[in-house]
Structure formats: structure tokens, C-alpha cells
Amino acid sequence: MRGLAVQRRRTGTIAVVSALGMTAVLGGCGLGGESGDVTLRLVAADYGDSKANSSQKYWDKLVADYESAHPGVKVDVSVYSWNDVDRKVKEMVADGDAPDMAQIGAYADYAHDDLLYSADELLSIPTQADFVSQLATAGEVDSTQYGMPFASSTRLLFYNKTLFSKAGLTPPTTWDELAEDAAALKAAGVKYPYALPLGSEEAQAETMQWLLSGGGGYTEDTGTYGINSPANIETLTWLKDDLVGKGLTGPVAPGKLNRADAFAAFANGQVGMLNGHPTLMKTAAAKGVKFGMVPMPGVDGPTKYSMGVADWMTAFKQNGHAEQIGDFLDFVYDEKNVLAFSREYDLLPVTMSASDAMSTAKQDQDLKPFLTELTGSELYPVGKVSWAEVSAAVKQRIGKAVTAGGSPSAILNGLQSTALMAESAE
């Protein structure tokens, strides 16, 4: 039974953003059941790559377990692909039919419009305190957490052990070593010595990993945008001159190479090195590729910070149901449920309890390097409403910065102007 302290946190107005999107219930109470029954609607993203491992299966089992112990609450889950889920939720909100919960890719715009419950209005104190600290912080707007992390990941430098062995190479720890290894791989006939996906699919991720490795990033320590910082200009200039300009990134221009294509090429044995997340392990292993993973090289050694990413659970205020939403989310974030989801989809847990369990479990040893990196990761500035526009601009323009006639400083100055204009419009 919940203590009084927890109950008090669940009274009053609520505004929460989460990574497990749950759809809102129509009306106030008694939908399809006895008087007093509540139906919560959850909209969630699909992390599966086939019908066999669709996220719908995960949610169906979790909901069945929850409902069996909570006869007065029903949870109706709708799962959409990542191509559709954010748009679906936006349409529901615009139509005045917000879901109770939505597990989606962003939360800041809804929080800005005062549509969400805050995490401390919903969750028990132990649940909220269990979030990995940097993920919880990334879910904040004006020091209040609206985005609840649901799934997380980070990046490591993957390298093809077979290709490295044939060329007599060891994994790089610095940029210069990476360039030297790439040159040796090129001389050995490797198609993509270093795959640099700066295409429109996910250029913002590859860009951020490189900016961090050069001591920069999208924002300054104060949280303000610093896209055109001297460190960032130096990083892109090095990429342009020392990798792309020397033909070390393969036959496809970085601005035309998407992450999915780069991963597929790695799994086909055509890539010497690239930045990858945990799901690449399974894809590469299935194709028989022997690979290793090391921290991203930096200017003088391994990078201090890696890029972390998270998807978010949000909870909308429109239909009320704060008490029921909070109770259900406490169940969602129980250690066994977080572990089950993370293991099913090769993602990193968003809670400390599940992370600790995974770090010591024999079955999860392949993920341990990513868990280590997550503790020193930096996430996109997702608490800014402007980030969506900035991210889209990066995808469209950043590839041009490393072309033969490109200007890293001009591209980054333009992106900084876009960011500042977008932020001033919030």
C-alpha cells in the first residue's frame, strides 16, 4: 500500500512526459466497465523489426499482468511504427483527444504547452529516484521532470576484427590513429574504411558523437546553443580534410549515406569502422562478422563523453486519471519489466536497479561496455522545444560541411542562427 507521502504527490494538477507513450481515455470514467472503472489509453512506439517481436507483444503481456492485479483499471495499448507514432500523438492532441500516456521521441513541446503531468505528480518516490540520473535530468524543463525515460542507448566505435587483423591494425584511441587505420584499410581494398553516415536519416547522431569527441557539442555548459563553437568548427574541419578529403569514408558521400545503410554495409563485411549502438551487435553477429567495440577516439585519447539517446514516456493531463497513470507507470518501471524490455530489444535500462542487474548478469555481458558508456554520456538537448527544428536542420545541412567545397564554419554558423531563432520563438 502506498504511503501518505506518495499519495500526496498524486493530488492536484499533473503534467508528465514519458518514454512509454500511453493513450488517453475518452471521457472521465466508467468506460466499458463497472461504475468507477477506468480505462487508460497508451500509445507506444514499435521497437521490433517484424511481427514476431513487435512491441505489441511486450505490452500485451505487461498489461495482462497488471490488469490481473488491478481489476478496476484497463489499459488499452496502440502500437505504431517510429515513422508514425509521433505524428499520431500530435494529431490526437490537436483533435482534443490526447492519450493518457504516450511513449514517443520528444516531450518538450507538450510540456511547454502545459499539457503534461510532471513526474513527481505521478510516480512514487522510489520509482522516480531509480531513473539513471542523466536521463532524468534530460527529461527536465525548467528543473521539472516531464519526460520519463523509457529506453536508452549510447554509441561505441565498432571495428571489423577480421579486416583489422589482415591489415595488422589495433583499434584506434585518437583521431590520428583512426585516420591512420582508415588509410591502411583503404590500401587493403576495404570499401568503407570509416563509414560516416551524415545522411538525412540520423545525421544529428553521428554529428553529435564527433562534436563530443572534439570537446564540443550542440550546447554550452550553460545549456545555451553553441553549435558554431571553435571546437565544433575544428572537429568538422578535421573530418573534411583528414577523412573525407582523403577518400577514407567510402564511395558514398557522407551526406548521402544513411545510418541504416552504413549498418548494413558493416554487417556485410564492407566497413572497417563506424559508430554503432547495441542493436548492431545482433545484426553483425547474424552475418558472421567478427567485431570489437571501443570508446570513440578523441583528439588525444578516448572521448570523455559519449552520445546517449533516450525515448520518452509522457502523461497527458486532459483526462485526469493521475492516480491510475502513476500506479501503472510504477509497474512499468519495475525492475523485472525494464529488464524484459531492454533484453528483448538490445537497449539499455533507464533505471539504476535494472542497470545494476544487467551489469552483473552473464547473459548481458555484451551490453556491459554500453552500460559503462551511458554513465558518461550526454544527450540531445531534448528539453528545448527548438531542438526538433534544429535537429531537422542538422540532418539537411551537415553533410555539406565536409564536402570538397564545403565550409564547416559557414554551415555551423547557419545552424547556430537557426537554433537561436527557433529558441526565441518558443
Short mmCIF file of C-alpha atoms in Angstrom, two decimals:
data_model
loop_
_atom_site.label_atom_id
_atom_site.label_comp_id
_atom_site.label_asym_id
_atom_site.label_seq_id
_atom_site.Cartn_x
_atom_site.Cartn_y
_atom_site.Cartn_z
CA MET A 1 0.00 0.00 0.00
CA ARG A 2 1.29 3.46 -0.83
CA GLY A 3 2.44 5.75 1.93
CA LEU A 4 0.82 9.10 2.58
CA ALA A 5 3.83 10.92 1.11
CA VAL A 6 3.30 9.15 -2.19
CA GLN A 7 -0.43 9.79 -2.15
CA ARG A 8 0.08 13.50 -1.55
CA ARG A 9 2.25 13.71 -4.63
CA ARG A 10 -0.64 12.46 -6.69
CA THR A 11 -3.12 15.20 -5.91
CA GLY A 12 -3.66 18.39 -7.84
CA THR A 13 -2.66 19.22 -11.41
CA ILE A 14 -0.28 16.90 -13.23
CA ALA A 15 2.00 17.25 -16.26
CA VAL A 16 4.20 14.32 -17.26
CA VAL A 17 6.21 13.35 -20.35
CA SER A 18 7.39 9.78 -20.68
CA ALA A 19 9.12 7.35 -22.95
CA LEU A 20 6.30 4.80 -22.96
CA GLY A 21 3.50 6.81 -24.61
CA MET A 22 0.12 5.81 -23.30
CA THR A 23 -3.07 6.88 -24.98
CA ALA A 24 -5.61 8.92 -23.10
CA VAL A 25 -9.01 7.64 -22.14
CA LEU A 26 -12.13 9.19 -23.64
CA GLY A 27 -14.32 10.84 -21.08
CA GLY A 28 -13.86 10.83 -17.35
CA CYS A 29 -14.76 7.39 -16.01
CA GLY A 30 -16.57 4.12 -16.39
CA LEU A 31 -15.57 3.30 -19.96
CA GLY A 32 -16.72 -0.19 -20.80
CA GLY A 33 -16.93 -1.47 -17.22
CA GLU A 34 -18.47 -1.19 -13.80
CA SER A 35 -19.08 2.23 -12.31
CA GLY A 36 -15.73 3.59 -11.14
CA ASP A 37 -13.70 1.52 -13.60
CA VAL A 38 -11.05 3.43 -15.56
CA THR A 39 -9.63 2.70 -18.99
CA LEU A 40 -6.23 4.19 -19.73
CA ARG A 41 -5.11 4.57 -23.32
CA LEU A 42 -1.45 4.21 -24.13
CA VAL A 43 0.19 4.96 -27.47
CA ALA A 44 3.58 3.30 -27.84
CA ALA A 45 6.33 3.01 -30.42
CA ASP A 46 7.30 -0.28 -32.01
CA TYR A 47 10.87 -1.39 -31.36
CA GLY A 48 10.53 -4.70 -33.19
CA ASP A 49 11.69 -5.39 -36.70
CA SER A 50 8.99 -7.98 -37.51
CA LYS A 51 5.55 -9.07 -36.36
CA ALA A 52 7.20 -11.79 -34.29
CA ASN A 53 8.91 -9.32 -31.96
CA SER A 54 6.52 -6.37 -32.20
CA SER A 55 6.33 -4.21 -29.09
CA GLN A 56 2.61 -5.04 -29.06
CA LYS A 57 3.56 -8.45 -27.65
CA TYR A 58 5.56 -6.87 -24.84
CA TRP A 59 2.75 -4.52 -23.91
CA ASP A 60 0.04 -7.20 -24.15
CA LYS A 61 1.86 -9.36 -21.61
CA LEU A 62 2.71 -6.47 -19.30
CA VAL A 63 -0.87 -5.16 -19.37
CA ALA A 64 -2.31 -8.62 -18.72
CA ASP A 65 -0.09 -8.96 -15.67
CA TYR A 66 -1.08 -5.53 -14.43
CA GLU A 67 -4.81 -5.89 -15.01
CA SER A 68 -4.92 -9.23 -13.22
CA ALA A 69 -3.86 -7.44 -10.03
CA HIS A 70 -5.87 -4.26 -10.69
CA PRO A 71 -9.43 -5.27 -11.66
CA GLY A 72 -10.68 -1.67 -11.69
CA VAL A 73 -8.24 -0.49 -14.34
CA LYS A 74 -7.99 -1.41 -18.01
CA VAL A 75 -5.10 -0.35 -20.25
CA ASP A 76 -5.68 -0.12 -24.00
CA VAL A 77 -2.38 -0.05 -25.90
CA SER A 78 -1.94 1.02 -29.53
CA VAL A 79 1.50 0.44 -31.05
CA TYR A 80 2.70 2.38 -34.10
CA SER A 81 5.95 2.36 -36.04
CA TRP A 82 8.51 5.03 -35.32
CA ASN A 83 7.62 6.52 -38.69
CA ASP A 84 4.10 7.23 -37.45
CA VAL A 85 3.91 7.34 -33.66
CA ASP A 86 4.94 10.95 -33.03
CA ARG A 87 2.61 12.18 -35.77
CA LYS A 88 -0.28 10.07 -34.43
CA VAL A 89 0.06 11.54 -30.96
CA LYS A 90 0.35 15.06 -32.31
CA GLU A 91 -2.87 14.54 -34.28
CA MET A 92 -4.68 13.16 -31.22
CA VAL A 93 -3.64 16.16 -29.14
CA ALA A 94 -4.68 18.58 -31.88
CA ASP A 95 -8.09 16.86 -32.07
CA GLY A 96 -8.61 17.27 -28.32
CA ASP A 97 -8.27 13.52 -27.81
CA ALA A 98 -4.89 13.23 -26.09
CA PRO A 99 -3.87 9.79 -24.86
CA ASP A 100 -3.34 9.23 -21.16
CA MET A 101 0.22 8.20 -21.93
CA ALA A 102 2.44 8.29 -24.99
CA GLN A 103 5.82 6.65 -25.45
CA ILE A 104 7.40 8.83 -28.09
CA GLY A 105 10.55 10.59 -29.19
CA ALA A 106 10.07 14.07 -27.70
CA TYR A 107 8.18 15.81 -24.96
CA ALA A 108 9.29 19.45 -24.71
CA ASP A 109 6.57 20.97 -26.92
CA TYR A 110 3.80 19.31 -24.89
CA ALA A 111 5.40 20.39 -21.62
CA HIS A 112 5.76 23.92 -22.95
CA ASP A 113 2.02 23.97 -23.67
CA ASP A 114 1.24 22.76 -20.12
CA LEU A 115 -0.36 19.54 -21.36
CA LEU A 116 1.65 17.08 -19.29
CA TYR A 117 1.86 15.86 -15.75
CA SER A 118 5.24 16.20 -14.08
CA ALA A 119 6.94 13.01 -12.99
CA ASP A 120 6.66 13.84 -9.30
CA GLU A 121 2.90 14.22 -9.69
CA LEU A 122 2.65 10.65 -10.92
CA LEU A 123 5.40 8.37 -9.72
CA SER A 124 6.19 7.01 -6.31
CA ILE A 125 9.36 8.43 -4.80
CA PRO A 126 11.32 5.14 -5.17
CA THR A 127 10.38 4.87 -8.86
CA GLN A 128 11.37 8.42 -9.71
CA ALA A 129 14.61 8.16 -7.72
CA ASP A 130 15.55 4.99 -9.62
CA PHE A 131 15.96 6.69 -13.01
CA VAL A 132 19.53 6.92 -14.31
CA SER A 133 20.47 10.45 -13.27
CA GLN A 134 21.50 11.93 -16.62
CA LEU A 135 18.38 10.52 -18.26
CA ALA A 136 16.16 12.03 -15.59
CA THR A 137 17.93 15.38 -15.97
CA ALA A 138 17.49 15.26 -19.74
CA GLY A 139 13.75 14.91 -19.14
CA GLU A 140 13.52 18.25 -17.36
CA VAL A 141 12.13 21.59 -18.44
CA ASP A 142 12.95 24.45 -16.08
CA SER A 143 14.19 21.94 -13.48
CA THR A 144 10.92 19.97 -13.50
CA GLN A 145 10.88 16.49 -14.98
CA TYR A 146 8.19 15.99 -17.60
CA GLY A 147 9.96 13.42 -19.77
CA MET A 148 10.28 9.98 -18.19
CA PRO A 149 12.98 7.93 -19.93
CA PHE A 150 11.68 4.65 -21.31
CA ALA A 151 14.51 3.29 -23.45
CA SER A 152 18.11 4.40 -23.82
CA SER A 153 21.20 3.68 -25.83
CA THR A 154 24.66 5.00 -26.47
CA ARG A 155 27.38 4.58 -29.07
CA LEU A 156 30.72 2.81 -29.32
CA LEU A 157 33.20 2.54 -32.18
CA PHE A 158 32.66 -0.83 -33.85
CA TYR A 159 35.52 -2.31 -35.85
CA ASN A 160 35.77 -5.38 -38.05
CA LYS A 161 38.28 -7.68 -36.35
CA THR A 162 38.97 -9.69 -39.49
CA LEU A 163 39.79 -6.63 -41.58
CA PHE A 164 41.90 -5.15 -38.80
CA SER A 165 43.83 -8.39 -38.35
CA LYS A 166 44.57 -8.71 -42.06
CA ALA A 167 45.89 -5.13 -42.11
CA GLY A 168 47.89 -5.61 -38.89
CA LEU A 169 45.94 -2.91 -37.06
CA THR A 170 44.88 -2.26 -33.49
CA PRO A 171 41.76 -0.28 -32.50
CA PRO A 172 42.33 3.49 -32.51
CA THR A 173 42.24 5.66 -29.41
CA THR A 174 42.87 9.04 -31.08
CA TRP A 175 41.71 10.79 -34.24
CA ASP A 176 45.15 10.48 -35.81
CA GLU A 177 45.19 6.73 -35.16
CA LEU A 178 41.70 6.42 -36.61
CA ALA A 179 42.83 8.20 -39.78
CA GLU A 180 45.96 6.02 -40.00
CA ASP A 181 43.89 2.85 -39.59
CA ALA A 182 41.42 4.07 -42.20
CA ALA A 183 44.25 4.74 -44.64
CA ALA A 184 45.61 1.22 -44.11
CA LEU A 185 42.16 -0.28 -44.61
CA LYS A 186 41.71 1.71 -47.81
CA ALA A 187 45.04 0.43 -49.08
CA ALA A 188 43.84 -3.11 -48.32
CA GLY A 189 40.78 -2.57 -50.52
CA VAL A 190 38.14 -2.05 -47.81
CA LYS A 191 35.10 -0.35 -49.34
CA TYR A 192 34.28 1.86 -46.33
CA PRO A 193 37.41 2.33 -44.16
CA TYR A 194 35.35 4.55 -41.85
CA ALA A 195 31.62 4.83 -42.55
CA LEU A 196 30.44 8.39 -41.87
CA PRO A 197 26.62 8.49 -42.12
CA LEU A 198 25.65 12.15 -42.34
CA GLY A 199 22.57 11.47 -44.46
CA SER A 200 19.10 12.69 -43.57
CA GLU A 201 18.11 9.61 -41.58
CA GLU A 202 20.18 10.25 -38.44
CA ALA A 203 22.91 12.79 -39.19
CA GLN A 204 22.28 14.55 -35.89
CA ALA A 205 23.54 11.46 -34.01
CA GLU A 206 26.80 10.93 -35.91
CA THR A 207 27.42 14.67 -35.77
CA MET A 208 26.93 14.85 -32.02
CA GLN A 209 29.27 11.91 -31.39
CA TRP A 210 32.01 13.65 -33.34
CA LEU A 211 31.38 17.03 -31.74
CA LEU A 212 31.64 15.46 -28.29
CA SER A 213 34.85 13.69 -29.24
CA GLY A 214 36.31 17.06 -30.14
CA GLY A 215 35.38 18.63 -26.82
CA GLY A 216 32.29 20.41 -28.11
CA GLY A 217 28.61 19.63 -28.59
CA TYR A 218 25.34 21.21 -29.53
CA THR A 219 25.13 23.24 -26.32
CA GLU A 220 27.47 25.01 -23.92
CA ASP A 221 27.79 24.10 -20.24
CA THR A 222 25.19 26.77 -19.50
CA GLY A 223 22.64 24.98 -21.69
CA THR A 224 22.66 27.62 -24.43
CA TYR A 225 23.28 26.60 -28.02
CA GLY A 226 26.95 26.63 -29.02
CA ILE A 227 26.80 24.90 -32.39
CA ASN A 228 29.37 27.20 -34.00
CA SER A 229 31.93 26.96 -31.20
CA PRO A 230 35.63 26.89 -32.15
CA ALA A 231 35.85 23.25 -31.00
CA ASN A 232 32.99 22.23 -33.29
CA ILE A 233 34.47 24.05 -36.27
CA GLU A 234 37.81 22.33 -35.67
CA THR A 235 36.09 18.93 -35.48
CA LEU A 236 34.24 19.28 -38.78
CA THR A 237 37.31 20.75 -40.43
CA TRP A 238 39.31 17.68 -39.40
CA LEU A 239 36.62 15.39 -40.75
CA LYS A 240 36.53 17.30 -44.02
CA ASP A 241 40.28 17.42 -44.53
CA ASP A 242 41.62 14.27 -42.85
CA LEU A 243 38.90 11.70 -43.50
CA VAL A 244 36.52 12.71 -46.27
CA GLY A 245 39.09 14.69 -48.25
CA LYS A 246 41.49 11.74 -48.25
CA GLY A 247 38.87 9.32 -49.51
CA LEU A 248 38.68 7.34 -46.27
CA THR A 249 34.89 7.31 -45.88
CA GLY A 250 33.91 5.15 -48.84
CA PRO A 251 32.29 5.59 -52.23
CA VAL A 252 29.07 7.24 -50.97
CA ALA A 253 29.29 10.90 -49.95
CA PRO A 254 28.68 11.19 -46.18
CA GLY A 255 25.73 13.50 -46.79
CA LYS A 256 24.10 10.73 -48.86
CA LEU A 257 24.93 7.84 -46.53
CA ASN A 258 22.23 6.91 -44.02
CA ARG A 259 22.82 5.07 -40.77
CA ALA A 260 20.78 2.01 -41.80
CA ASP A 261 22.84 1.63 -44.98
CA ALA A 262 26.09 2.02 -43.05
CA PHE A 263 25.00 -0.65 -40.56
CA ALA A 264 24.02 -2.99 -43.40
CA ALA A 265 27.41 -2.48 -45.05
CA PHE A 266 29.14 -3.29 -41.75
CA ALA A 267 27.10 -6.47 -41.41
CA ASN A 268 28.17 -7.39 -44.94
CA GLY A 269 31.84 -7.04 -44.04
CA GLN A 270 32.39 -3.91 -46.14
CA VAL A 271 33.13 -1.43 -43.31
CA GLY A 272 36.29 -1.19 -41.24
CA MET A 273 34.95 1.16 -38.55
CA LEU A 274 31.78 3.04 -37.65
CA ASN A 275 29.87 4.34 -34.65
CA GLY A 276 27.18 1.88 -33.63
CA HIS A 277 24.60 1.19 -30.95
CA PRO A 278 23.76 -2.16 -29.30
CA THR A 279 21.38 -3.42 -31.98
CA LEU A 280 24.27 -3.58 -34.44
CA MET A 281 25.78 -6.43 -32.42
CA LYS A 282 22.96 -8.82 -33.26
CA THR A 283 22.83 -7.76 -36.92
CA ALA A 284 26.57 -8.18 -37.41
CA ALA A 285 26.76 -11.47 -35.49
CA ALA A 286 23.92 -12.91 -37.57
CA LYS A 287 26.02 -12.29 -40.70
CA GLY A 288 29.11 -13.87 -39.13
CA VAL A 289 31.06 -10.64 -38.77
CA LYS A 290 33.67 -10.72 -36.01
CA PHE A 291 33.72 -7.30 -34.41
CA GLY A 292 35.13 -5.42 -31.48
CA MET A 293 33.92 -2.29 -29.71
CA VAL A 294 35.91 0.53 -28.12
CA PRO A 295 35.12 4.05 -26.90
CA MET A 296 35.03 6.69 -29.61
CA PRO A 297 38.53 8.10 -30.19
CA GLY A 298 39.14 11.73 -29.33
CA VAL A 299 41.82 14.27 -30.18
CA ASP A 300 44.32 12.97 -27.61
CA GLY A 301 42.65 9.77 -26.37
CA PRO A 302 39.24 8.14 -25.85
CA THR A 303 36.43 10.66 -25.61
CA LYS A 304 35.37 11.90 -22.21
CA TYR A 305 31.69 11.90 -23.17
CA SER A 306 29.75 9.62 -25.47
CA MET A 307 26.42 10.35 -27.08
CA GLY A 308 23.42 8.98 -25.24
CA VAL A 309 19.88 8.84 -26.56
CA ALA A 310 16.56 8.21 -24.89
CA ASP A 311 12.92 7.80 -25.83
CA TRP A 312 10.32 9.25 -23.54
CA MET A 313 7.17 8.35 -21.68
CA THR A 314 4.70 11.21 -21.40
CA ALA A 315 1.44 11.50 -19.49
CA PHE A 316 -1.25 13.94 -20.58
CA LYS A 317 -3.47 15.86 -18.16
CA GLN A 318 -6.53 16.09 -20.39
CA ASN A 319 -8.41 13.07 -18.97
CA GLY A 320 -7.18 13.20 -15.40
CA HIS A 321 -6.51 9.68 -14.07
CA ALA A 322 -3.27 10.80 -12.42
CA GLU A 323 -3.60 8.20 -9.67
CA GLN A 324 -4.18 5.33 -12.09
CA ILE A 325 -1.48 6.52 -14.52
CA GLY A 326 1.03 6.80 -11.72
CA ASP A 327 0.23 3.36 -10.37
CA PHE A 328 0.54 1.80 -13.81
CA LEU A 329 3.83 3.56 -14.53
CA ASP A 330 5.25 2.37 -11.22
CA PHE A 331 4.53 -1.13 -12.53
CA VAL A 332 6.02 -0.35 -15.95
CA TYR A 333 9.25 0.78 -14.30
CA ASP A 334 9.53 -2.23 -12.01
CA GLU A 335 12.97 -3.82 -12.40
CA LYS A 336 11.73 -7.04 -13.99
CA ASN A 337 9.70 -5.18 -16.62
CA VAL A 338 12.52 -2.78 -17.51
CA LEU A 339 14.91 -5.71 -17.86
CA ALA A 340 12.47 -7.68 -20.02
CA PHE A 341 12.05 -4.79 -22.44
CA SER A 342 15.76 -3.93 -22.57
CA ARG A 343 16.76 -7.53 -23.23
CA GLU A 344 14.13 -8.06 -25.89
CA TYR A 345 15.30 -5.09 -27.96
CA ASP A 346 19.02 -4.81 -27.06
CA LEU A 347 18.51 -1.46 -25.37
CA LEU A 348 19.91 -0.08 -22.15
CA PRO A 349 17.82 0.12 -18.98
CA VAL A 350 16.67 3.54 -17.85
CA THR A 351 16.66 2.65 -14.13
CA MET A 352 19.60 2.10 -11.80
CA SER A 353 18.16 -1.11 -10.37
CA ALA A 354 17.85 -2.72 -13.81
CA SER A 355 21.24 -1.36 -14.90
CA ASP A 356 22.90 -2.86 -11.83
CA ALA A 357 21.21 -6.21 -12.50
CA MET A 358 22.25 -6.17 -16.15
CA SER A 359 25.86 -5.21 -15.40
CA THR A 360 26.36 -8.38 -13.33
CA ALA A 361 24.21 -10.84 -15.30
CA LYS A 362 26.16 -13.25 -17.51
CA GLN A 363 23.54 -13.08 -20.25
CA ASP A 364 24.03 -9.32 -20.60
CA GLN A 365 27.82 -9.11 -20.77
CA ASP A 366 27.79 -7.97 -24.39
CA LEU A 367 25.92 -4.83 -23.29
CA LYS A 368 28.26 -4.02 -20.41
CA PRO A 369 30.52 -1.68 -22.46
CA PHE A 370 27.45 0.33 -23.44
CA LEU A 371 26.28 0.49 -19.83
CA THR A 372 29.69 1.87 -18.89
CA GLU A 373 29.49 4.48 -21.63
CA LEU A 374 25.99 5.54 -20.60
CA THR A 375 27.24 6.76 -17.22
CA GLY A 376 29.40 9.31 -19.04
CA SER A 377 27.00 10.16 -21.82
CA GLU A 378 25.46 13.41 -22.95
CA LEU A 379 22.02 13.53 -24.55
CA TYR A 380 20.46 15.76 -27.15
CA PRO A 381 19.03 19.00 -25.71
CA VAL A 382 15.57 17.44 -25.78
CA GLY A 383 14.26 19.77 -23.09
CA LYS A 384 14.27 22.58 -25.66
CA VAL A 385 11.19 22.94 -27.85
CA SER A 386 13.54 24.30 -30.51
CA TRP A 387 15.53 21.06 -30.67
CA ALA A 388 13.15 19.43 -33.16
CA GLU A 389 13.74 22.23 -35.66
CA VAL A 390 17.48 22.29 -35.00
CA SER A 391 17.76 18.51 -35.39
CA ALA A 392 15.93 18.67 -38.72
CA ALA A 393 18.26 21.43 -39.92
CA VAL A 394 21.34 19.39 -38.95
CA LYS A 395 20.02 16.42 -40.95
CA GLN A 396 19.52 18.62 -44.00
CA ARG A 397 22.75 20.61 -43.95
CA ILE A 398 25.59 18.98 -42.04
CA GLY A 399 26.68 16.67 -44.85
CA LYS A 400 27.57 19.72 -46.97
CA ALA A 401 30.10 20.86 -44.38
CA VAL A 402 32.50 18.02 -45.18
CA THR A 403 32.31 18.11 -48.97
CA ALA A 404 35.26 19.29 -51.04
CA GLY A 405 33.79 22.75 -51.48
CA GLY A 406 32.06 22.87 -48.12
CA SER A 407 32.70 25.31 -45.29
CA PRO A 408 32.35 23.88 -41.76
CA SER A 409 32.26 27.35 -40.24
CA ALA A 410 29.57 28.61 -42.62
CA ILE A 411 27.36 25.56 -42.05
CA LEU A 412 27.76 25.71 -38.28
CA ASN A 413 27.15 29.47 -38.20
CA GLY A 414 23.96 28.92 -40.15
CA LEU A 415 22.81 26.19 -37.80
CA GLN A 416 23.55 28.40 -34.81
CA SER A 417 21.40 31.15 -36.30
CA THR A 418 18.60 28.65 -36.92
CA ALA A 419 18.85 27.44 -33.33
CA LEU A 420 18.75 30.92 -31.83
CA MET A 421 15.79 31.95 -33.98
CA ALA A 422 13.90 28.80 -33.10
CA GLU A 423 14.61 29.29 -29.42
CA SER A 424 13.48 32.91 -29.46
CA ALA A 425 10.17 31.78 -30.97
CA GLU A 426 9.40 29.41 -28.05
#
